[in-house]
mmCIF file of C-alpha atoms in Angstrom:
data_model
loop_
_atom_site.group_PDB
_atom_site.id
_atom_site.type_symbol
_atom_site.label_atom_id
_atom_site.label_comp_id
_atom_site.label_asym_id
_atom_site.label_seq_id
_atom_site.Cartn_x
_atom_site.Cartn_y
_atom_site.Cartn_z
ATOM 1 C CA MET A 1 -150.167 -51.180 -96.358
ATOM 2 C CA PHE A 2 -148.748 -53.982 -94.529
ATOM 3 C CA ASN A 3 -149.506 -54.387 -90.420
ATOM 4 C CA THR A 4 -146.035 -56.209 -89.857
ATOM 5 C CA ILE A 5 -142.367 -56.340 -91.359
ATOM 6 C CA HIS A 6 -141.982 -58.070 -94.372
ATOM 7 C CA GLU A 7 -138.491 -58.979 -94.856
ATOM 8 C CA GLU A 8 -137.672 -61.703 -97.441
ATOM 9 C CA CYS A 9 -133.950 -62.247 -98.643
ATOM 10 C CA GLY A 10 -131.362 -60.197 -98.827
ATOM 11 C CA VAL A 11 -129.348 -58.259 -101.796
ATOM 12 C CA PHE A 12 -125.983 -57.149 -101.804
ATOM 13 C CA GLY A 13 -123.918 -55.443 -104.615
ATOM 14 C CA VAL A 14 -120.431 -53.893 -104.901
ATOM 15 C CA TYR A 15 -118.901 -51.462 -107.712
ATOM 16 C CA SER A 16 -115.385 -50.760 -107.888
ATOM 17 C CA PRO A 17 -113.714 -48.644 -110.141
ATOM 18 C CA THR A 18 -110.614 -50.559 -110.044
ATOM 19 C CA VAL A 19 -110.278 -54.642 -109.819
ATOM 20 C CA SER A 20 -110.437 -55.319 -106.194
ATOM 21 C CA ASP A 21 -111.746 -58.293 -103.828
ATOM 22 C CA VAL A 22 -115.088 -57.443 -104.129
ATOM 23 C CA ALA A 23 -115.968 -60.753 -103.448
ATOM 24 C CA ARG A 24 -114.846 -60.597 -99.819
ATOM 25 C CA THR A 25 -116.691 -57.153 -99.652
ATOM 26 C CA THR A 26 -119.956 -58.931 -100.763
ATOM 27 C CA TYR A 27 -119.508 -61.697 -98.221
ATOM 28 C CA TYR A 28 -119.578 -59.222 -95.196
ATOM 29 C CA GLY A 29 -122.437 -57.572 -96.763
ATOM 30 C CA LEU A 30 -124.349 -60.890 -97.101
ATOM 31 C CA TYR A 31 -123.178 -61.897 -93.714
ATOM 32 C CA ALA A 32 -124.549 -58.606 -92.182
ATOM 33 C CA LEU A 33 -127.856 -59.236 -94.127
ATOM 34 C CA GLN A 34 -127.967 -62.908 -92.712
ATOM 35 C CA HIS A 35 -131.318 -62.214 -90.837
ATOM 36 C CA ARG A 36 -132.788 -61.736 -94.565
ATOM 37 C CA GLY A 37 -132.351 -65.526 -95.409
ATOM 38 C CA GLN A 38 -131.033 -68.251 -93.996
ATOM 39 C CA GLU A 39 -131.703 -71.205 -96.523
ATOM 40 C CA SER A 40 -128.870 -69.942 -99.322
ATOM 41 C CA ALA A 41 -126.051 -67.708 -100.157
ATOM 42 C CA GLY A 42 -124.261 -67.030 -103.645
ATOM 43 C CA ILE A 43 -122.154 -64.452 -104.782
ATOM 44 C CA VAL A 44 -120.825 -63.984 -108.510
ATOM 45 C CA VAL A 45 -118.096 -61.903 -109.469
ATOM 46 C CA ASN A 46 -117.553 -59.658 -113.015
ATOM 47 C CA ASP A 47 -113.996 -59.428 -113.984
ATOM 48 C CA ASP A 48 -114.172 -57.743 -117.171
ATOM 49 C CA GLY A 49 -116.921 -60.022 -118.515
ATOM 50 C CA VAL A 50 -115.711 -63.012 -116.871
ATOM 51 C CA PHE A 51 -118.062 -64.480 -113.939
ATOM 52 C CA SER A 52 -116.804 -66.393 -111.148
ATOM 53 C CA VAL A 53 -119.964 -67.937 -109.073
ATOM 54 C CA LYS A 54 -120.227 -69.721 -105.853
ATOM 55 C CA LYS A 55 -123.569 -70.581 -104.492
ATOM 56 C CA ALA A 56 -124.376 -73.218 -101.577
ATOM 57 C CA LEU A 57 -127.222 -74.022 -99.087
ATOM 58 C CA GLY A 58 -126.684 -72.965 -95.507
ATOM 59 C CA LEU A 59 -125.945 -69.681 -93.952
ATOM 60 C CA VAL A 60 -123.585 -67.310 -95.117
ATOM 61 C CA SER A 61 -120.623 -68.548 -93.097
ATOM 62 C CA ASP A 62 -121.160 -72.207 -94.128
ATOM 63 C CA ALA A 63 -121.629 -71.331 -97.627
ATOM 64 C CA PHE A 64 -118.373 -69.938 -98.437
ATOM 65 C CA SER A 65 -114.898 -70.679 -97.043
ATOM 66 C CA GLN A 66 -111.842 -68.434 -97.190
ATOM 67 C CA ASN A 67 -110.751 -70.506 -100.074
ATOM 68 C CA ASP A 68 -113.975 -70.284 -101.812
ATOM 69 C CA LEU A 69 -113.852 -66.543 -101.831
ATOM 70 C CA ASP A 70 -110.099 -66.664 -102.747
ATOM 71 C CA SER A 71 -111.455 -68.621 -106.013
ATOM 72 C CA LEU A 72 -113.932 -66.240 -106.553
ATOM 73 C CA GLY A 73 -110.934 -63.993 -107.546
ATOM 74 C CA GLN A 74 -110.871 -60.197 -108.130
ATOM 75 C CA GLY A 75 -113.193 -58.064 -110.016
ATOM 76 C CA SER A 76 -114.958 -54.763 -110.263
ATOM 77 C CA ILE A 77 -118.634 -55.910 -109.787
ATOM 78 C CA ALA A 78 -119.978 -58.145 -107.465
ATOM 79 C CA VAL A 79 -123.570 -59.200 -106.684
ATOM 80 C CA GLY A 80 -124.548 -61.592 -103.554
ATOM 81 C CA HIS A 81 -128.147 -63.168 -101.964
ATOM 82 C CA VAL A 82 -129.234 -64.713 -98.881
ATOM 83 C CA ARG A 83 -132.536 -66.504 -99.635
ATOM 84 C CA TYR A 84 -135.412 -66.899 -97.537
ATOM 85 C CA ALA A 85 -137.929 -68.889 -99.733
ATOM 86 C CA THR A 86 -141.590 -67.759 -99.818
ATOM 87 C CA THR A 87 -142.124 -70.052 -102.905
ATOM 88 C CA GLY A 88 -139.991 -72.990 -104.866
ATOM 89 C CA SER A 89 -138.359 -75.342 -102.464
ATOM 90 C CA ASP A 90 -134.812 -75.502 -100.358
ATOM 91 C CA SER A 91 -132.760 -76.924 -103.626
ATOM 92 C CA ALA A 92 -129.625 -75.888 -105.119
ATOM 93 C CA GLU A 93 -131.460 -74.558 -108.308
ATOM 94 C CA ASN A 94 -133.155 -71.967 -106.322
ATOM 95 C CA ILE A 95 -130.024 -70.236 -105.062
ATOM 96 C CA GLN A 96 -129.202 -66.648 -106.928
ATOM 97 C CA PRO A 97 -127.691 -64.507 -108.207
ATOM 98 C CA ILE A 98 -128.584 -66.272 -111.411
ATOM 99 C CA VAL A 99 -126.428 -65.859 -114.452
ATOM 100 C CA VAL A 100 -127.989 -65.602 -117.611
ATOM 101 C CA ASN A 101 -126.341 -65.430 -120.996
ATOM 102 C CA HIS A 102 -127.957 -62.922 -123.831
ATOM 103 C CA ASN A 103 -127.283 -61.061 -126.850
ATOM 104 C CA LYS A 104 -125.367 -58.621 -125.420
ATOM 105 C CA GLY A 105 -123.253 -60.912 -123.117
ATOM 106 C CA LYS A 106 -123.487 -62.173 -119.648
ATOM 107 C CA MET A 107 -125.851 -60.842 -116.934
ATOM 108 C CA ALA A 108 -125.795 -61.945 -113.006
ATOM 109 C CA LEU A 109 -129.072 -60.798 -111.380
ATOM 110 C CA SER A 110 -130.644 -61.184 -107.777
ATOM 111 C CA HIS A 111 -134.069 -60.371 -106.700
ATOM 112 C CA ASN A 112 -135.950 -59.910 -103.396
ATOM 113 C CA GLY A 113 -139.038 -61.734 -103.869
#
């Protein structure tokens, strides 16, 4: 189908049956996927329905300090995203994961183009 590799964005998710430091695990996952996107990074942590969000422009190591990871707190689920833009501007409004409210509660979503 394609004659070349098409790597766009990177998505990393964590589930833990017990509350743990899923933010830090997601950080390291995104760091390993950094080659997939270097424009922005974001992490959402779910602790029993309470969402903590940190998103920023730049490389993973620039977007998250140790204090940022600590402030995301503990949880049982996390999703992270590094962006390589194929459309849209390189701006804060385009940083993922996207958090939405719906009739069943909140949901965090990341996609790869």
